[in-house]
Short mmCIF file of C-alpha atoms and ligand atoms in Angstrom, two decimals:
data_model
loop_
_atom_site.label_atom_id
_atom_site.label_comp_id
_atom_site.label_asym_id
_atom_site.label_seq_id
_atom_site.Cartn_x
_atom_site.Cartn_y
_atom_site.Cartn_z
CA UNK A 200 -8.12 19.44 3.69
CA UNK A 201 -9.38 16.14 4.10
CA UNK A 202 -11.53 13.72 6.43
CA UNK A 203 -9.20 11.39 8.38
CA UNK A 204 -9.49 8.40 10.83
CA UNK A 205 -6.81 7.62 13.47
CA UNK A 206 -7.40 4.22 14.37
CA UNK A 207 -4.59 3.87 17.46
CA UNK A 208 -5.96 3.08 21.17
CA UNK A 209 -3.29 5.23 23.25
CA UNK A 210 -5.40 7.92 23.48
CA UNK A 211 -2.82 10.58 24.42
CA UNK A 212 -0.98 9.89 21.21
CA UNK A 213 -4.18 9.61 19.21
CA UNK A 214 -5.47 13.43 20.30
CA UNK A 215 -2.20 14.49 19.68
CA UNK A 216 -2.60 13.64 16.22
CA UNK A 217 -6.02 14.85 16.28
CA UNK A 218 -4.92 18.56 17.90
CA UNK A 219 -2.39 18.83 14.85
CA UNK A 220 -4.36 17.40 12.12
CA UNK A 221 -7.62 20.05 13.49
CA UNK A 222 -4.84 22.46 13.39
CA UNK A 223 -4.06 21.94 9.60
CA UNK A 224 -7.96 22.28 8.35
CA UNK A 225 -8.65 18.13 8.88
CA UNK A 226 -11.37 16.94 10.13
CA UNK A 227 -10.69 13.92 12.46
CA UNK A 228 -12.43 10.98 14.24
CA UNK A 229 -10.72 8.18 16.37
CA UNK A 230 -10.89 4.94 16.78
CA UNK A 231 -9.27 3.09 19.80
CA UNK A 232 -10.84 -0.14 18.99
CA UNK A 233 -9.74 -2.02 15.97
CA UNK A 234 -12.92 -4.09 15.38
CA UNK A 235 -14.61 -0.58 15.53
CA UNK A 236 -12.87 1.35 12.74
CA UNK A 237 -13.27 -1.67 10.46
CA UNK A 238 -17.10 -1.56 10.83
CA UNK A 239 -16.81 2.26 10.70
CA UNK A 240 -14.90 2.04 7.41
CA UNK A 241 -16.89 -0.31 5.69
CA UNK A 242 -19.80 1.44 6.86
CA UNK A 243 -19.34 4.70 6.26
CA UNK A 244 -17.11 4.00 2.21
CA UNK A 245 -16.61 7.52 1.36
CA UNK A 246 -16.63 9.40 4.40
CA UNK A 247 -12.78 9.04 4.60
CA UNK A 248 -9.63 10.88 2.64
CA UNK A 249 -7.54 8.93 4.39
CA UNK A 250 -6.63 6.31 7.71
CA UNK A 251 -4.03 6.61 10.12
CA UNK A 252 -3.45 2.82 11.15
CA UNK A 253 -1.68 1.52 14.32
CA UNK A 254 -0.72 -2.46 14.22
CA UNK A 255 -1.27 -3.09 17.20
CA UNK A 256 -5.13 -2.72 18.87
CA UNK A 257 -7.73 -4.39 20.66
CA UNK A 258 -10.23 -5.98 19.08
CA UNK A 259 -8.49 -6.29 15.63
CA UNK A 260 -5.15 -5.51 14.49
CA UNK A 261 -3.71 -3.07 11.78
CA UNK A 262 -2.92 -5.84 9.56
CA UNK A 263 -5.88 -7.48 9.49
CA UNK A 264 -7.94 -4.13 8.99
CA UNK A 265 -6.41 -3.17 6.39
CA UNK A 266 -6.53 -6.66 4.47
CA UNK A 267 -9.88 -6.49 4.61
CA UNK A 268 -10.93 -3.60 3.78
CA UNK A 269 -8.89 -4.22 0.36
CA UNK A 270 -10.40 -7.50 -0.04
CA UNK A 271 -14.06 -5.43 0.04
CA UNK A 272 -12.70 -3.44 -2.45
CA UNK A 273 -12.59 0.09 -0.29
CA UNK A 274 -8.89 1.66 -1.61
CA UNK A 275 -8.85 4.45 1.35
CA UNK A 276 -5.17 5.59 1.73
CA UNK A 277 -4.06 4.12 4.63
CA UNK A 278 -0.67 5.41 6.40
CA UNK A 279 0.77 2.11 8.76
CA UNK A 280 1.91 3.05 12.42
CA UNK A 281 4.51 0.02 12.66
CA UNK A 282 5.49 -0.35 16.51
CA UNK A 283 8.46 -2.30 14.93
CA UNK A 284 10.70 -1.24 11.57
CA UNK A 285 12.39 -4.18 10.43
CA UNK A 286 11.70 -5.24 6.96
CA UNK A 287 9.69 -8.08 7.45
CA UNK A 288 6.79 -5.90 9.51
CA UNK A 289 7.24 -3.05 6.85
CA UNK A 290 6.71 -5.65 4.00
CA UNK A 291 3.73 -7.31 5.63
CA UNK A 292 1.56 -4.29 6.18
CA UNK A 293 2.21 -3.45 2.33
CA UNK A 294 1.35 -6.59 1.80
CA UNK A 295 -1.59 -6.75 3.38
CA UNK A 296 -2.46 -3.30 1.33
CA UNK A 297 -1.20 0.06 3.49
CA UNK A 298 -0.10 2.58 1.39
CA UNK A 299 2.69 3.85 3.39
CA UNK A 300 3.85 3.38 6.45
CA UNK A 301 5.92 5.08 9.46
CA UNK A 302 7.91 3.15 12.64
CA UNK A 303 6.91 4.21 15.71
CA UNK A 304 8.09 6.66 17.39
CA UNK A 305 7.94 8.67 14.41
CA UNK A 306 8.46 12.57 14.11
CA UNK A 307 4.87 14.29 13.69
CA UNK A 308 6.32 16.43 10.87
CA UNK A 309 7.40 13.69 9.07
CA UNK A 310 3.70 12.02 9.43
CA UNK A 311 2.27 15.38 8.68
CA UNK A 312 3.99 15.30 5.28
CA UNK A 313 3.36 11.54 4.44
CA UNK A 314 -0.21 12.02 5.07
CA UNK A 315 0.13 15.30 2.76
CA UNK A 316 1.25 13.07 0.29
CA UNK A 317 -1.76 10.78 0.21
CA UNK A 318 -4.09 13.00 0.19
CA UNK A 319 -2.38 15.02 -2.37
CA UNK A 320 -2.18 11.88 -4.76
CA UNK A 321 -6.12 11.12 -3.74
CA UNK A 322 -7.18 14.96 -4.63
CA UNK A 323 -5.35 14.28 -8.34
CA UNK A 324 -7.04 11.01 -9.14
CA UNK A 325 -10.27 12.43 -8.51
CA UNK A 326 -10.14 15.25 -11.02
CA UNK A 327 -10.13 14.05 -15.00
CA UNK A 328 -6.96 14.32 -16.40
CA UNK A 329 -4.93 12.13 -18.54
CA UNK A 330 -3.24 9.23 -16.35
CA UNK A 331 0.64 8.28 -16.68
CA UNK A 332 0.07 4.37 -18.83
CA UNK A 333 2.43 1.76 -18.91
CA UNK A 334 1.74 -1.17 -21.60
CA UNK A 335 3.24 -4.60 -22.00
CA UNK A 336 2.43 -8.17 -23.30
CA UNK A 337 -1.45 -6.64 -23.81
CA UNK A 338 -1.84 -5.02 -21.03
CA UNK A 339 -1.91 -1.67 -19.71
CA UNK A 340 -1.18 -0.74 -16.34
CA UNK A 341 -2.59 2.68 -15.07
CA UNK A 342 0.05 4.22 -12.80
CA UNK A 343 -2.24 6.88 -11.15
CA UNK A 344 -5.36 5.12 -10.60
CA UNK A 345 -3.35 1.79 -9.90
CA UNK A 346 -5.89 -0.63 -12.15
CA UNK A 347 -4.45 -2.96 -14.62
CA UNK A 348 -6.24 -3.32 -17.16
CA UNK A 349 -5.88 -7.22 -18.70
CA UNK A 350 -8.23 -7.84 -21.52
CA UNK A 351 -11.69 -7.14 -19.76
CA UNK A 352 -10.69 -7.36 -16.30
CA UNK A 353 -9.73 -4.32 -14.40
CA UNK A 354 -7.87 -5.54 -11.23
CA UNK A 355 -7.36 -2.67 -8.62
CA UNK A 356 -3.66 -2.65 -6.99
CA UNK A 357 -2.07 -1.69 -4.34
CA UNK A 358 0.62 1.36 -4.47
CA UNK A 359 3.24 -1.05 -4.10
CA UNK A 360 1.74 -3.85 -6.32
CA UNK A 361 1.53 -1.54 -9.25
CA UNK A 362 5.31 0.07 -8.00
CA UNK A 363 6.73 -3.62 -8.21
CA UNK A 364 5.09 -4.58 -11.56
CA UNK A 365 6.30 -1.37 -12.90
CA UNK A 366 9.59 -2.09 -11.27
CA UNK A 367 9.88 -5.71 -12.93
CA UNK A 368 8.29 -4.21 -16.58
CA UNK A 369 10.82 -1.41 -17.14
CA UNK A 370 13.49 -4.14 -16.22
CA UNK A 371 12.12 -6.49 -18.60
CA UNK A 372 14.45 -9.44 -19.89
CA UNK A 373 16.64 -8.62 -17.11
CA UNK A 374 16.70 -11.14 -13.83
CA UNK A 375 16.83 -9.05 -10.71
CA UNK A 376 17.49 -9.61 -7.48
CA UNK A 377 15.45 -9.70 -3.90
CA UNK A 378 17.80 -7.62 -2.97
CA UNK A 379 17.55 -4.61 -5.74
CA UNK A 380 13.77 -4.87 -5.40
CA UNK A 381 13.49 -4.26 -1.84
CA UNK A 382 16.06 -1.60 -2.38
CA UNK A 383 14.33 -0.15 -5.49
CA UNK A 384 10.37 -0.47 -4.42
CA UNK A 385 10.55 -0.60 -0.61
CA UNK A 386 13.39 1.54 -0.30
CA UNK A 387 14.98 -0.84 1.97
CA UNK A 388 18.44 -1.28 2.70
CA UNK A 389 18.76 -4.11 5.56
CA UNK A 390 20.89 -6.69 4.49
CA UNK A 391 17.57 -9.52 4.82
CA UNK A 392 17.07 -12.70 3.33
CA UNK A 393 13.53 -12.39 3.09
CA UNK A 394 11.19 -13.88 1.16
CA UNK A 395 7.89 -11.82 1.70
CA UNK A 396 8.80 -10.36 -2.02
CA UNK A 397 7.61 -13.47 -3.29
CA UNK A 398 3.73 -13.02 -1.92
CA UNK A 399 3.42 -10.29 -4.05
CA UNK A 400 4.93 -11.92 -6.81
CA UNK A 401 2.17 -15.03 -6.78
CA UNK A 402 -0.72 -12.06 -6.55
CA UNK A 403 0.80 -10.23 -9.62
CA UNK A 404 0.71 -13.55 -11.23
CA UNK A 405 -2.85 -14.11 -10.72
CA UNK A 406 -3.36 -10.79 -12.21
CA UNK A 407 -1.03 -11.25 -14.80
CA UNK A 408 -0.80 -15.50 -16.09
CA UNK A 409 -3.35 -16.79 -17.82
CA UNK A 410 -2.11 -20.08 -15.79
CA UNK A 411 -0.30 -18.67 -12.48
CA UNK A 412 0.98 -21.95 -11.80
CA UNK A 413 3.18 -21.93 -15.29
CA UNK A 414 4.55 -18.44 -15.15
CA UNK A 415 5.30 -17.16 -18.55
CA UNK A 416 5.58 -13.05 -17.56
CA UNK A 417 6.51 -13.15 -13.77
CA UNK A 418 9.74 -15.86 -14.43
CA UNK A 419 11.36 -17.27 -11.54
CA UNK A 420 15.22 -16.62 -12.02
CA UNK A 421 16.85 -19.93 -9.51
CA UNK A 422 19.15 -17.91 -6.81
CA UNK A 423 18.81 -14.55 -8.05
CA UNK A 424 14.91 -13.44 -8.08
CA UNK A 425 12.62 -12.56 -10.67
CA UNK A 426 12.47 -11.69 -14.28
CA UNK A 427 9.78 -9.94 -16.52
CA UNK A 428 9.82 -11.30 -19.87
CA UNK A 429 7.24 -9.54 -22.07
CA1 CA B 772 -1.54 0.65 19.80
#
């Protein structure tokens, strides 16, 4: 059971979610204002197990909410409402830091479970255990907690920063494709040219290079994509 936020401003769809969520043990608030369930997020750190996010809303929009909240350093799971599902839209609200996302109109069983999922994975990193590692080139990436650990500095990632990295590590010396990492880490199969891939390759570089600008990890592969070289 768990403490969750809808932040979507059509109301009848928002106590929907509320009437099922009450009727699974949650306890919910709304938001209809985006604005709003920024301040109430950043005011209130803790009080949330998770955020149900709609893109688009007055006062602020999903995007932008959720890119800030990272940037304060408050890792709430936050499931995406996307009004839209083509790749780009999908790709930008991971890249601004949602942890999953669904298209609208989406089946409520099928949020149900996703939201399950996140609060499932939030419950397990909260209770000591030993955490899944993956090391490389001095550095050790914690797959649970999503921190990477270079040197001294512990940067906090995203889900699908840390799935990409892990992605590009376990193919290491081997140039792959935009094409086989949208498939492989976004699970998505359009047939896109797109280049949002490479935004989250120039933040894994800042993490990762000690001179992001000369990429010695996180190599450029001319017309095929990226490789990992250790
Ligand atoms: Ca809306």
């Amino acid at each position: 059971m768990g403490r969750i936020l809808i932040v979507e401003d059509e109301s009848h769809l928002a106590d929907g979610l509320r009437f099922n969520l009450e009727a699974e043990g949650h306890e919910v608030d709304i938001d209809g204002d985006g604005q709003a369930a920024l301040d109430r997020l950043l005011e209130h750190r803790s009080r949330y197990d998770a955020v149900v996010l709609d893109v688009m809303l007055p006062g602020k929009d999903g995007f932008s909410i959720v890119k800030q909240l990272r940037s304060e350093g408050h890792y709430v799971p936050v499931l995406m409402l996307t009004a839209r599902s083509r790749p780009e839209d999908v790709l930008q609200g991971f890249e601004a830091g949602a942890d999953d996302y669904l298209p609208k109109p989406f089946e409520l069983q099928i949020l149900l479970a996703r939201l399950r999922g996140l609060l499932r994975r939030r419950e397990w990193l909260m209770q000591p255990h030993e955490h899944d590692t993956l090391s490389f080139a001095g550095k050790k990436l914690d797959l649970e907690a999503l921190e990477l650990q270079c040197g001294d500095t512990t940067y906090q990632l995203t889900q699908m920063e840390c799935d990409l990295l892990q992605y590009l590590v376990k193919n290491a010396g081997r140039p792959v494709s935009r094409k086989a990492i949208l498939e492989a880490v976004w699970d998505l199969h359009e047939d896109t040219d797109t280049r949002a891939i490479d935004n989250f390759i120039v933040r894994l570089r800042r993490y990762l290079e000690p001179d992001p600008a000369k990429p010695k990890h996180l190599v450029t592969v001319r017309g095929v994509g990226y490789k990992f070289v250790e």
